[in-house]
PDB file of C-alpha atoms in Angstrom:
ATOM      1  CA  UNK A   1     -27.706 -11.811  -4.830  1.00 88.00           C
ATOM      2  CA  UNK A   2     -25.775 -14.034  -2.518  1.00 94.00           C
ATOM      3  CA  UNK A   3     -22.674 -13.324  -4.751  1.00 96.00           C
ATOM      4  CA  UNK A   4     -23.148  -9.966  -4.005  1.00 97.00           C
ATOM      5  CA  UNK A   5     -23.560 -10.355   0.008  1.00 97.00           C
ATOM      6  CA  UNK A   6     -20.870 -12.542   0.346  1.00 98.00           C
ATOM      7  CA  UNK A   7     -18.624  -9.598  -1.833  1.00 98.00           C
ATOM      8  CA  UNK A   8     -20.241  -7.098   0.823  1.00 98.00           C
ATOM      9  CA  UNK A   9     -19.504  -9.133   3.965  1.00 98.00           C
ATOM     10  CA  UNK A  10     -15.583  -9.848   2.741  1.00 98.00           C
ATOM     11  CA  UNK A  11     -15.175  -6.235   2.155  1.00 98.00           C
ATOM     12  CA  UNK A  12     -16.765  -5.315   5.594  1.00 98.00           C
ATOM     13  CA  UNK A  13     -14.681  -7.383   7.449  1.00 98.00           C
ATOM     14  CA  UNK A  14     -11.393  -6.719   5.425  1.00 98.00           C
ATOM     15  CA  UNK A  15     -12.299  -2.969   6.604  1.00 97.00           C
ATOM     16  CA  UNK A  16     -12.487  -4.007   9.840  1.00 97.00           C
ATOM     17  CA  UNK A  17      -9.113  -5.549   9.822  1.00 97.00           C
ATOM     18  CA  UNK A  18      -7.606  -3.115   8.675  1.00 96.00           C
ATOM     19  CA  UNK A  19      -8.801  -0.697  11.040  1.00 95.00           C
ATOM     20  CA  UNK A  20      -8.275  -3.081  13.834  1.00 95.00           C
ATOM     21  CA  UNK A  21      -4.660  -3.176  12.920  1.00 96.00           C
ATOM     22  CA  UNK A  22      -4.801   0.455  12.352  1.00 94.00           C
ATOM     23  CA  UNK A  23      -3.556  -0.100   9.039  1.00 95.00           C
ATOM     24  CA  UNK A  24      -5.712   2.929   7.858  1.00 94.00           C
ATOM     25  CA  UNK A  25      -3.125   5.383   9.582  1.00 93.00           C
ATOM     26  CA  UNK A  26      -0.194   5.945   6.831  1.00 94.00           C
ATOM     27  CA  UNK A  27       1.791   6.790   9.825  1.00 93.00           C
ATOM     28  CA  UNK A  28       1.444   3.305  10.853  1.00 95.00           C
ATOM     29  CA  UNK A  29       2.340   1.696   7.660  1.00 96.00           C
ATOM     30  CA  UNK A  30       5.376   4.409   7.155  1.00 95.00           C
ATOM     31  CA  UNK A  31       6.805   3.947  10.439  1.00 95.00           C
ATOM     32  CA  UNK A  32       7.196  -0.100   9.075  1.00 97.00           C
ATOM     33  CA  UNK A  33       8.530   0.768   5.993  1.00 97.00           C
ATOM     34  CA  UNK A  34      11.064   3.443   7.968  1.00 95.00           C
ATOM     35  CA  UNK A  35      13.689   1.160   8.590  1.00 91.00           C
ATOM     36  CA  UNK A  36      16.374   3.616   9.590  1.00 89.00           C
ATOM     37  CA  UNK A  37      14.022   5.120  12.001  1.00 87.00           C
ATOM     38  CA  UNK A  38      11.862   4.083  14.712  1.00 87.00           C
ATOM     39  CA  UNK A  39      10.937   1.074  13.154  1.00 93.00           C
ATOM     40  CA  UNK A  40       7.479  -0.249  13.938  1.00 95.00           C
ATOM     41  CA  UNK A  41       6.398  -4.156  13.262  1.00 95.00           C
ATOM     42  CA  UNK A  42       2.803  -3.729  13.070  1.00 96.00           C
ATOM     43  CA  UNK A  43       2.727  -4.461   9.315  1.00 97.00           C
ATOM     44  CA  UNK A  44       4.486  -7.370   9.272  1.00 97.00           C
ATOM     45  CA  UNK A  45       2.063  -8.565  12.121  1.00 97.00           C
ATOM     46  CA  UNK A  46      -0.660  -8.111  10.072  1.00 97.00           C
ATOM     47  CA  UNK A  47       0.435  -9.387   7.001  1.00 97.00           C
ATOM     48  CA  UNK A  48       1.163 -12.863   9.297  1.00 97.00           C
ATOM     49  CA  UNK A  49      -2.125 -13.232  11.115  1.00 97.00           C
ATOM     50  CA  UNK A  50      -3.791 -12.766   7.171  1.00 98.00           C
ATOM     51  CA  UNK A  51      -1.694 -15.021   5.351  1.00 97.00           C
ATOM     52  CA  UNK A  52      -2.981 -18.108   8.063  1.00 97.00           C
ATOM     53  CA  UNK A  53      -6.587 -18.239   7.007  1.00 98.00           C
ATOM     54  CA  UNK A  54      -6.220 -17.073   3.889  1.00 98.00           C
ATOM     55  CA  UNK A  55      -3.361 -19.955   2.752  1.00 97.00           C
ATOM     56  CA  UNK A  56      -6.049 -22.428   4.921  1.00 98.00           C
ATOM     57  CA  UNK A  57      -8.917 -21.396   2.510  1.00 97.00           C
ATOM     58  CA  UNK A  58      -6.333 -21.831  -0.515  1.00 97.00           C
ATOM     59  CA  UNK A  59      -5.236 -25.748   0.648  1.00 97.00           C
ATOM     60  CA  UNK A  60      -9.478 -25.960   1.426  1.00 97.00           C
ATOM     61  CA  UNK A  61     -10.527 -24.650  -2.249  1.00 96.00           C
ATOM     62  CA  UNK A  62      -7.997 -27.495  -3.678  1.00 95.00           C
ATOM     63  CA  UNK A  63     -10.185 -29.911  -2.125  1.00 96.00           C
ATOM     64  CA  UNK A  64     -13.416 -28.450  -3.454  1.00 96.00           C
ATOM     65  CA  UNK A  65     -14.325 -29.126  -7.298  1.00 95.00           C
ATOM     66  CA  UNK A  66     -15.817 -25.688  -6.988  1.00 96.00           C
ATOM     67  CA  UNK A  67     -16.726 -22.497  -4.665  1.00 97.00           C
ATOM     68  CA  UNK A  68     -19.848 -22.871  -2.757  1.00 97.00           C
ATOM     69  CA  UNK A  69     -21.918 -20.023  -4.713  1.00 95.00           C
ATOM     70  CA  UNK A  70     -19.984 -20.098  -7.912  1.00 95.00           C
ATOM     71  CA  UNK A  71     -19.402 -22.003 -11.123  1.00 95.00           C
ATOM     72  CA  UNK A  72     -15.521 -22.078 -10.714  1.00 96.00           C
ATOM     73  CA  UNK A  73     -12.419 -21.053  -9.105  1.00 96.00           C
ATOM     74  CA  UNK A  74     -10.979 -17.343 -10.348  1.00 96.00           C
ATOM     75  CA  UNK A  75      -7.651 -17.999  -9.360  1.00 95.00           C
ATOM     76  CA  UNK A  76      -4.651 -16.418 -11.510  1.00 92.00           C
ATOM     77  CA  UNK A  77      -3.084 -19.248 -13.353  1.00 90.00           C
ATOM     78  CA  UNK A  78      -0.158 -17.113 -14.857  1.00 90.00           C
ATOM     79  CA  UNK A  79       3.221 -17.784 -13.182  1.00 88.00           C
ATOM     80  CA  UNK A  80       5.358 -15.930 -15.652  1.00 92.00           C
ATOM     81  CA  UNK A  81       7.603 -13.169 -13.422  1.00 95.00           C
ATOM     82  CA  UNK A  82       8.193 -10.715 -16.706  1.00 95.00           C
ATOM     83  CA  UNK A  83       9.113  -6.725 -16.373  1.00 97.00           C
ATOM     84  CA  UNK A  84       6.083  -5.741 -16.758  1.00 96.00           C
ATOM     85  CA  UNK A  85       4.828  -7.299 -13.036  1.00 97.00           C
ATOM     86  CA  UNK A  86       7.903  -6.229 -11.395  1.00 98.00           C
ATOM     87  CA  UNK A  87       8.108  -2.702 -13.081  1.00 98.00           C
ATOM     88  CA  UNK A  88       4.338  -2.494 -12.237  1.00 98.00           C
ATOM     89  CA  UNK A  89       4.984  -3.104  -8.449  1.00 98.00           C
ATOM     90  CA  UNK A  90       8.525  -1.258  -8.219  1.00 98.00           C
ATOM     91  CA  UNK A  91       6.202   1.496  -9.016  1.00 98.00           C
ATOM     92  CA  UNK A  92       3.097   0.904  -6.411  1.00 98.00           C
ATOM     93  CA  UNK A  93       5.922   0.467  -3.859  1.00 98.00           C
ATOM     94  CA  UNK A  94       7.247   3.774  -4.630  1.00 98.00           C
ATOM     95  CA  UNK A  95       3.604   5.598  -4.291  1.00 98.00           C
ATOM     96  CA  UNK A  96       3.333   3.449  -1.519  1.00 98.00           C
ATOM     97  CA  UNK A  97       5.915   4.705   0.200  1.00 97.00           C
ATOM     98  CA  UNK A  98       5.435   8.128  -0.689  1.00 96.00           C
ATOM     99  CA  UNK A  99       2.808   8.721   1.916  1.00 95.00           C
ATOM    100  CA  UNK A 100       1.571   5.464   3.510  1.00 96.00           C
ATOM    101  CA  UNK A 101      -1.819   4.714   1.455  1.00 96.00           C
ATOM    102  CA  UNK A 102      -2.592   1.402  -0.659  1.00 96.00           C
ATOM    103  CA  UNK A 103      -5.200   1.032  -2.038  1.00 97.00           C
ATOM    104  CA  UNK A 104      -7.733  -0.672   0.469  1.00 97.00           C
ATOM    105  CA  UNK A 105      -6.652   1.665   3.343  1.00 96.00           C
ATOM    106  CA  UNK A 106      -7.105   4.815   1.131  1.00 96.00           C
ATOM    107  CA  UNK A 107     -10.989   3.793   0.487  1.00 97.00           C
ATOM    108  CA  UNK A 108     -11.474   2.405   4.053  1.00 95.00           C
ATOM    109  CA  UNK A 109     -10.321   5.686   5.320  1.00 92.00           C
ATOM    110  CA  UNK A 110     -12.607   7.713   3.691  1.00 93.00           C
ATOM    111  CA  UNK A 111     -15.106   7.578   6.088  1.00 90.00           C
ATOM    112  CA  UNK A 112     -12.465   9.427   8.477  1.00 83.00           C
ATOM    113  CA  UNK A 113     -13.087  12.925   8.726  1.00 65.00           C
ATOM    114  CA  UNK A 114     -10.396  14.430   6.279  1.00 84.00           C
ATOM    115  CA  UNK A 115      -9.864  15.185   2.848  1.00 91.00           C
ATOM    116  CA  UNK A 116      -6.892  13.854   2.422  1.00 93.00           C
ATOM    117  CA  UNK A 117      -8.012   9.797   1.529  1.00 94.00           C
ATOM    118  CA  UNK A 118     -10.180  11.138  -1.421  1.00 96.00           C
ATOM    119  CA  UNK A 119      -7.413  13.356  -3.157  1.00 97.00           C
ATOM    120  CA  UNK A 120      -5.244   9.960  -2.931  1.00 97.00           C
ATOM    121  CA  UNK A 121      -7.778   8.011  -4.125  1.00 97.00           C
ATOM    122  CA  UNK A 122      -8.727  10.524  -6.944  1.00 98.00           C
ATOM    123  CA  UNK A 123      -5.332  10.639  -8.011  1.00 98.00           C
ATOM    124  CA  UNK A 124      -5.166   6.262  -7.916  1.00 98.00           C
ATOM    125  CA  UNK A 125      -8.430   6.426  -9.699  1.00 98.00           C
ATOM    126  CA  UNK A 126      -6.313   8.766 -12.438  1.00 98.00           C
ATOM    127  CA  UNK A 127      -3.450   6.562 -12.200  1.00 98.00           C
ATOM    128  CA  UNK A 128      -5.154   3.420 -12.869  1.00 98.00           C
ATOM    129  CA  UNK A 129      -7.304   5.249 -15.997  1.00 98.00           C
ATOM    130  CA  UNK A 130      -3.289   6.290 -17.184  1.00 97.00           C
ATOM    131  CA  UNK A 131      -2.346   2.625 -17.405  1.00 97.00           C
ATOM    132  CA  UNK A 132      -4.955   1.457 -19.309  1.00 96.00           C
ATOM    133  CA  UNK A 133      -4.501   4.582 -21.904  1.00 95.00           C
ATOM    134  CA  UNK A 134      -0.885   3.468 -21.964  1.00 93.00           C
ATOM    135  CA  UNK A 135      -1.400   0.280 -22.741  1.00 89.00           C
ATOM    136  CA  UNK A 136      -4.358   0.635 -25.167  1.00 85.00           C
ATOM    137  CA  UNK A 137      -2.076   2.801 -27.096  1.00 86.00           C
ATOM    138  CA  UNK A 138       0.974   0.648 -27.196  1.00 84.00           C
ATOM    139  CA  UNK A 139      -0.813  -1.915 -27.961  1.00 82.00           C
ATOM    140  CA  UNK A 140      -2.397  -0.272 -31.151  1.00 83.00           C
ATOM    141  CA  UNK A 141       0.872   0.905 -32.027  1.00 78.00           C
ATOM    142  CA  UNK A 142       1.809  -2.750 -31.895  1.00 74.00           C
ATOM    143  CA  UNK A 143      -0.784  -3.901 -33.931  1.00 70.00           C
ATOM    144  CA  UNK A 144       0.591  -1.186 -36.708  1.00 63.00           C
ATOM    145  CA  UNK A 145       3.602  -2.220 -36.951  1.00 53.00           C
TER     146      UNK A 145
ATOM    147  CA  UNK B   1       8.785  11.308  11.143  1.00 48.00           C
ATOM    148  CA  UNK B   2       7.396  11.764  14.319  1.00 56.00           C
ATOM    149  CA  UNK B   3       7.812   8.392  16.186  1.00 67.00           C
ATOM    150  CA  UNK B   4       3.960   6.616  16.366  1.00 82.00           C
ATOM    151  CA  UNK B   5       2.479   4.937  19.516  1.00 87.00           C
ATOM    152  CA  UNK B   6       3.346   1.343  19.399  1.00 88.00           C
ATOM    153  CA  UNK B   7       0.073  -1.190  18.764  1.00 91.00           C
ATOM    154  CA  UNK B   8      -0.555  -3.884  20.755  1.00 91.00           C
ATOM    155  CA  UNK B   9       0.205  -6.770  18.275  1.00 93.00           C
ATOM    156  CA  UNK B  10      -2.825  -8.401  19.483  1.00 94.00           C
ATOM    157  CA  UNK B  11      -4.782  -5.832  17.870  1.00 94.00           C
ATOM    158  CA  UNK B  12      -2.522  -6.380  14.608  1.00 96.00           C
ATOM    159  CA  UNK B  13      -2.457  -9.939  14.600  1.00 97.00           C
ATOM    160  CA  UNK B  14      -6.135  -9.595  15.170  1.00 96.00           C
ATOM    161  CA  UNK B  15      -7.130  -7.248  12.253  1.00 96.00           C
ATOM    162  CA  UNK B  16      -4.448  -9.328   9.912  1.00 98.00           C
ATOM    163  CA  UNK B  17      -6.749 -12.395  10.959  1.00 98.00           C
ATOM    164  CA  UNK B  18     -10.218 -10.526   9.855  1.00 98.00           C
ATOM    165  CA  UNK B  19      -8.224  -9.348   6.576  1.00 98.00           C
ATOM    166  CA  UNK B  20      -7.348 -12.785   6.031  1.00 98.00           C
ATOM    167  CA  UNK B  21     -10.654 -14.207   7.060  1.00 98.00           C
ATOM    168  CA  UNK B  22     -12.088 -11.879   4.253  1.00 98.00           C
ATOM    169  CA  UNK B  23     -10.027 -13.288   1.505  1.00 98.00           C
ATOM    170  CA  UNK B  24     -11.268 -16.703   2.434  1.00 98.00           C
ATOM    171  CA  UNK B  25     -14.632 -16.274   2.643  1.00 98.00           C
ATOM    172  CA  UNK B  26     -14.550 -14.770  -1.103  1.00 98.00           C
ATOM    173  CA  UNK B  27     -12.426 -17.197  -2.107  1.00 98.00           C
ATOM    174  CA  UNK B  28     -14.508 -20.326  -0.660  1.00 98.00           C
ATOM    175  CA  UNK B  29     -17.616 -18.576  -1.298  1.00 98.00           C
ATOM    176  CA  UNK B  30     -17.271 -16.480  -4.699  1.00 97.00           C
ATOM    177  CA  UNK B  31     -14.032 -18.460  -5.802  1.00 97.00           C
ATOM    178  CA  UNK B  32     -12.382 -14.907  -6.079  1.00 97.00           C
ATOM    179  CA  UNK B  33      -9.390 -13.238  -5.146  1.00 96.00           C
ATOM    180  CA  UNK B  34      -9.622 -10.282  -2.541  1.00 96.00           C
ATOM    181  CA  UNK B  35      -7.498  -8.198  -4.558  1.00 96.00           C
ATOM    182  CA  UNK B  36      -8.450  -4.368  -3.826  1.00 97.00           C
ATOM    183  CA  UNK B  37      -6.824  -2.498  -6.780  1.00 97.00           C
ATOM    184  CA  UNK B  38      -8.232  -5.059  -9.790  1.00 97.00           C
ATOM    185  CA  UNK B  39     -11.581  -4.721  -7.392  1.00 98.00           C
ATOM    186  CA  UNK B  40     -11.511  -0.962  -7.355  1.00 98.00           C
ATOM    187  CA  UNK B  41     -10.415  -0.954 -11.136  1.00 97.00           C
ATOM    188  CA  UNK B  42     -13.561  -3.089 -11.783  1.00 97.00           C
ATOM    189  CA  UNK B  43     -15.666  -1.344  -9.580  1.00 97.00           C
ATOM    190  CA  UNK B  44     -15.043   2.063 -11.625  1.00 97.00           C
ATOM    191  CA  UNK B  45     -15.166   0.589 -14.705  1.00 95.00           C
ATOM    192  CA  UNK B  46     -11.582   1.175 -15.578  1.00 96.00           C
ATOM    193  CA  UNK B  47     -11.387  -2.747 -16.014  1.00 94.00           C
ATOM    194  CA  UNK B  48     -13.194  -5.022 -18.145  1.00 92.00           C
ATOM    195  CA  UNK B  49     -11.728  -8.261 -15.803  1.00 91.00           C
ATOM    196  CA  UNK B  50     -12.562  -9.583 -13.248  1.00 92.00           C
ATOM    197  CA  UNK B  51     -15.289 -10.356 -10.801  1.00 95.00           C
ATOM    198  CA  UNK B  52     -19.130  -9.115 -11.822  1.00 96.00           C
ATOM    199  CA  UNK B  53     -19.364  -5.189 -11.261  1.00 97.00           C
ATOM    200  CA  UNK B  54     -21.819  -5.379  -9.026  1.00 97.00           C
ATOM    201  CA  UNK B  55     -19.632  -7.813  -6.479  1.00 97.00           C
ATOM    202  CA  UNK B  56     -16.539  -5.276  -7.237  1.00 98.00           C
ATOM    203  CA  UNK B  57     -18.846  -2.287  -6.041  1.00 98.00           C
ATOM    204  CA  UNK B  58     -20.309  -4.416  -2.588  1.00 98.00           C
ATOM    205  CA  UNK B  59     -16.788  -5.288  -1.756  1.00 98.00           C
ATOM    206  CA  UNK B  60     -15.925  -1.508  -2.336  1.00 98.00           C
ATOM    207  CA  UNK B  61     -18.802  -0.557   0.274  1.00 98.00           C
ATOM    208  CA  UNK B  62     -17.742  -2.733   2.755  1.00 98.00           C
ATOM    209  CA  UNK B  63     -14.606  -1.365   3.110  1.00 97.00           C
ATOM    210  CA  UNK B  64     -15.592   1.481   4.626  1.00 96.00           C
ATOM    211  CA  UNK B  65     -18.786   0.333   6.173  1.00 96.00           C
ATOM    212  CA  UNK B  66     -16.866  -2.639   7.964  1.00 96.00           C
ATOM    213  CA  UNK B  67     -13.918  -0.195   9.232  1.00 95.00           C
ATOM    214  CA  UNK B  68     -16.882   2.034  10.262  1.00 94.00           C
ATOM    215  CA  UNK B  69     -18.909  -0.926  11.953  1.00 94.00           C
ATOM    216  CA  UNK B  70     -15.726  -2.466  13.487  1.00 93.00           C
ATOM    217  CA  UNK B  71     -14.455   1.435  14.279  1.00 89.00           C
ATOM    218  CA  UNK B  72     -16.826   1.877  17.132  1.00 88.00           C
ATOM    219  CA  UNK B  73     -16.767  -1.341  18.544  1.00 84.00           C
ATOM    220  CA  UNK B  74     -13.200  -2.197  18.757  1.00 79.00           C
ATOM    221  CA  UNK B  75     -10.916   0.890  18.441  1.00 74.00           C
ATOM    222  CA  UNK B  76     -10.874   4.449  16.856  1.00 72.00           C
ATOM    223  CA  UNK B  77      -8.091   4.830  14.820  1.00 73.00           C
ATOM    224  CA  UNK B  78      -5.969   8.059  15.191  1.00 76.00           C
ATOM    225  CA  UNK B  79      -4.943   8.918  11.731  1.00 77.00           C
ATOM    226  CA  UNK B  80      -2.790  11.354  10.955  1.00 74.00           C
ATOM    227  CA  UNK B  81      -1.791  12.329   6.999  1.00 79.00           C
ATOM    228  CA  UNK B  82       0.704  14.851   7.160  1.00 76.00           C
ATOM    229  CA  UNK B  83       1.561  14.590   3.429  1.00 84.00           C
ATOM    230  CA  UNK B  84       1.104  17.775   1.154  1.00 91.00           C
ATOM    231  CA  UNK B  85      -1.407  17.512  -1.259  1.00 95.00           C
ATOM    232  CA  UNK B  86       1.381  17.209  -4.342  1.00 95.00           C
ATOM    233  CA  UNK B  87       2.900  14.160  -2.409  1.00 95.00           C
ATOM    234  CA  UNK B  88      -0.969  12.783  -2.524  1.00 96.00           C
ATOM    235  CA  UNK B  89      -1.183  13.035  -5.786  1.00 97.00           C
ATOM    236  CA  UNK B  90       2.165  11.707  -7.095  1.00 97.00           C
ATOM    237  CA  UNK B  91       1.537   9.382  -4.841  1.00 98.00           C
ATOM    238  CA  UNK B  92      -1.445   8.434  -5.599  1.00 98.00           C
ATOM    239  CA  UNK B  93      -0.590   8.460  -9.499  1.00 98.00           C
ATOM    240  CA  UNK B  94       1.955   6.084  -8.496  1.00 98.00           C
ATOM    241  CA  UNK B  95      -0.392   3.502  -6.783  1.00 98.00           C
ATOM    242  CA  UNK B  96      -2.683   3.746  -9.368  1.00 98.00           C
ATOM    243  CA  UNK B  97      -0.527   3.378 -12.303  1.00 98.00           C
ATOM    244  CA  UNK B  98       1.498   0.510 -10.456  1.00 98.00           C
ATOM    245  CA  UNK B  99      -1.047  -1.773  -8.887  1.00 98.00           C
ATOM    246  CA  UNK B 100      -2.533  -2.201 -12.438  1.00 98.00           C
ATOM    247  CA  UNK B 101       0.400  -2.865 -14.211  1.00 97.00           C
ATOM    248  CA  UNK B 102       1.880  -5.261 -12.188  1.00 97.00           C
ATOM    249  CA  UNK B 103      -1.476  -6.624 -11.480  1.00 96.00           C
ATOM    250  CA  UNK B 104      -1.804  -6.211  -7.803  1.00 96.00           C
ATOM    251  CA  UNK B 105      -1.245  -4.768  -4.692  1.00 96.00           C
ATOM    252  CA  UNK B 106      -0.680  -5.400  -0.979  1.00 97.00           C
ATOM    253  CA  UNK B 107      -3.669  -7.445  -0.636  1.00 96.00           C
ATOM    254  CA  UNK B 108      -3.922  -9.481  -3.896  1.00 96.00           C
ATOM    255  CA  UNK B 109      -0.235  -9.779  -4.474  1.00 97.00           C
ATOM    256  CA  UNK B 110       0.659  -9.271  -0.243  1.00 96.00           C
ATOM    257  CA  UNK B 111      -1.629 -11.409   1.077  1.00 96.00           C
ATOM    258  CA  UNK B 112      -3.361 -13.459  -1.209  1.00 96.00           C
ATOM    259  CA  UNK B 113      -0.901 -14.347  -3.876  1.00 96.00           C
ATOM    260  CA  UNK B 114       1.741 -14.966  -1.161  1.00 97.00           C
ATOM    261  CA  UNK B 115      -0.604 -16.984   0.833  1.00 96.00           C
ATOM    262  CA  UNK B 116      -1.128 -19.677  -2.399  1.00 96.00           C
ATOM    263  CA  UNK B 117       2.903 -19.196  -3.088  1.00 96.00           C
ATOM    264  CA  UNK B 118       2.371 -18.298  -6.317  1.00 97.00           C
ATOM    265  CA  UNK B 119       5.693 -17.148  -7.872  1.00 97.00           C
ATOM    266  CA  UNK B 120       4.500 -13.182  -9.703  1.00 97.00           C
ATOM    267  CA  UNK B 121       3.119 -12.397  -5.867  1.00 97.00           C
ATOM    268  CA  UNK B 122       6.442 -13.335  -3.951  1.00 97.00           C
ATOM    269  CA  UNK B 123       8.333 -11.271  -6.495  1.00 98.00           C
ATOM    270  CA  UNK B 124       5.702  -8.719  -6.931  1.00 98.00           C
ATOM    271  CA  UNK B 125       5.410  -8.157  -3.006  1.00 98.00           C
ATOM    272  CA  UNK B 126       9.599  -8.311  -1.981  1.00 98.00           C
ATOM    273  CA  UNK B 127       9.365  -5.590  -4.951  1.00 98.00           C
ATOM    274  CA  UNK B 128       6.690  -3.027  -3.591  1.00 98.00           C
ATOM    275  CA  UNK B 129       8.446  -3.580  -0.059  1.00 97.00           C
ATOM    276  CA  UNK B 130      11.901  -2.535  -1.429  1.00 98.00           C
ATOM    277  CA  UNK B 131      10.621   0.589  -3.349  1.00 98.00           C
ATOM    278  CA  UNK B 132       8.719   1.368   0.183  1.00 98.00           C
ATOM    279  CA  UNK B 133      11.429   1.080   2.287  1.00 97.00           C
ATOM    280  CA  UNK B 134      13.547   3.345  -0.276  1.00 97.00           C
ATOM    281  CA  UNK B 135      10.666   6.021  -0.649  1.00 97.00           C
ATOM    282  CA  UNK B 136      10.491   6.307   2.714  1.00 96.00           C
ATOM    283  CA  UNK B 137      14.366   6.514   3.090  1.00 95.00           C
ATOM    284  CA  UNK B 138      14.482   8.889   0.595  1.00 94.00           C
ATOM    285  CA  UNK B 139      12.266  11.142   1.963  1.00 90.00           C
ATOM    286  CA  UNK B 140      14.289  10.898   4.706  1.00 85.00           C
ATOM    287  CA  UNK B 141      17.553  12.147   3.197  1.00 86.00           C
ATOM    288  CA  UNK B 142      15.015  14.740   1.343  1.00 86.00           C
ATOM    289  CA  UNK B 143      13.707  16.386   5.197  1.00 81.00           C
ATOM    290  CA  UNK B 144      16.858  16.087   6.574  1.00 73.00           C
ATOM    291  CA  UNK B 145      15.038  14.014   9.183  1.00 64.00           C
TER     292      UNK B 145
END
């Protein structure tokens, strides 16, 4: 149960940020990524004041043998850079792009009038369910072989 | 692109400060990552990783019960989606397909993952910038803007 609150409050208050730093407006996050345009720093702003207590917390948990409500640390161990992780995000920075939605913006704007946040996340939903078709079948194809 | 309003960065460095707050909370609390794509992926049963489904689904609430919450008592955003509902949809095919292959997005691999250094994020997050900044040129060149 406390897991659970503690998952609730974290997501409340990364909603919060983000619409503090109006990083649920695509416009916003296009007019950063618009860099022969009008080019807008809010982004890069936000991406600074999260990285501070977040990299805190990180240098904290190293000094912890474990979380405070939880058996262990879930941190990703892997530090292999292979095609598939750069491919992957090549291709989320392209969607990305496209119209200005990630993935916690898209559901945190849901709650804002229009219809457009649920045919993007929809389609993400899709696009996730794709990858994991993809890669179920290649790797049954590689088991064949 | 229409120019956008600037934001005050206080109110960006502010709402990067809750995001990152989030993330650390989780992570001291739950010993989790605040990454919203493997959260959504887990919340919606698409993945079989990652945190309990029932903490993937609270953190999917919050989202857009904090940006609600935090909405009325700090600012209402003005968000404006001008994209067609094709560009959603490729779009959002793109985010979805990406983020899970290259394990990540903006907050996992953007904020977290650059936050603990950790190689993949670096690389994964300099790669979803450059694609960004080239969609968004390209569209660009595309309207004739």
């Amino acid at each position: 149960m406390a897991r659970i609150l503690i998952s609730l409050i974290a997501g409340a208050l990364f909603g919060g940020g983000l619409i503090v730093s109006d990083m649920v407006n695509p416009a916003r996050v296009l007019a950063f990524l618009d860099i022969f345009g009008d080019w807008d720093p809010t982004l890069a702003f936000v991406m600074g004041g999260a990285i501070v207590p977040s990299a805190l917390a990180y240098a904290f948990s190293k000094k912890l043998s474990r979380p405070l409500i939880e058996e262990r640390f879930f941190v990703p161990a892997n530090r292999t850079i292979d095609l598939k992780l750069v491919t992957g995000a090549l291709i989320f920075g392209a969607g990305w792009g496209l119209v200005g939605y990630c993935p916690g913006p898209a559901i945190a704007g849901l709650v804002f009038g229009d219809w457009q946040p649920f045919v993007f996340v929809a389609s993400m939903l899709a696009g996730m369910w794709l990858y994991r078709m993809s890669s179920a079948f290649l790797d049954s194809k590689r088991s064949f072989a | 692109m229409s120019p956008i309003s600037p934001l005050d960065p206080l109110f960006a460095l502010g709402g990067g400060l809750l995001i990152g707050f989030a993330a650390a909370l989780l992570l001291i609390f739950s010993g989790r990552i605040a990454g919203i794509s493997g959260i959504v992926a887990r919340a919606t049963g698409i993945s079989n990783s990652g945190m309990p489904v029932g903490q993937a689904l609270a953190f999917i609430v919050g989202l857009p019960v904090g940006a609600v919450v935090f909405g009325s008592w700090m600012r209402s955003p003005e968000i404006a989606v001008t994209s067609s509902v094709p560009l959603l949809i490729t779009a959002g095919l793109l985010v979805g397909f990406g983020t899970r292959m290259g394990n990540g997005c903006t907050s996992g691999h953007g904020v977290c993952g650059v936050s603990r250094l950790s190689p993949r994020s670096l690389v994964a997050t300099a790669s979803f910038i450059f694609t960004g900044f080239a969609a968004v040129a390209a569209s660009r060149f595309v309207t004739g803007a």
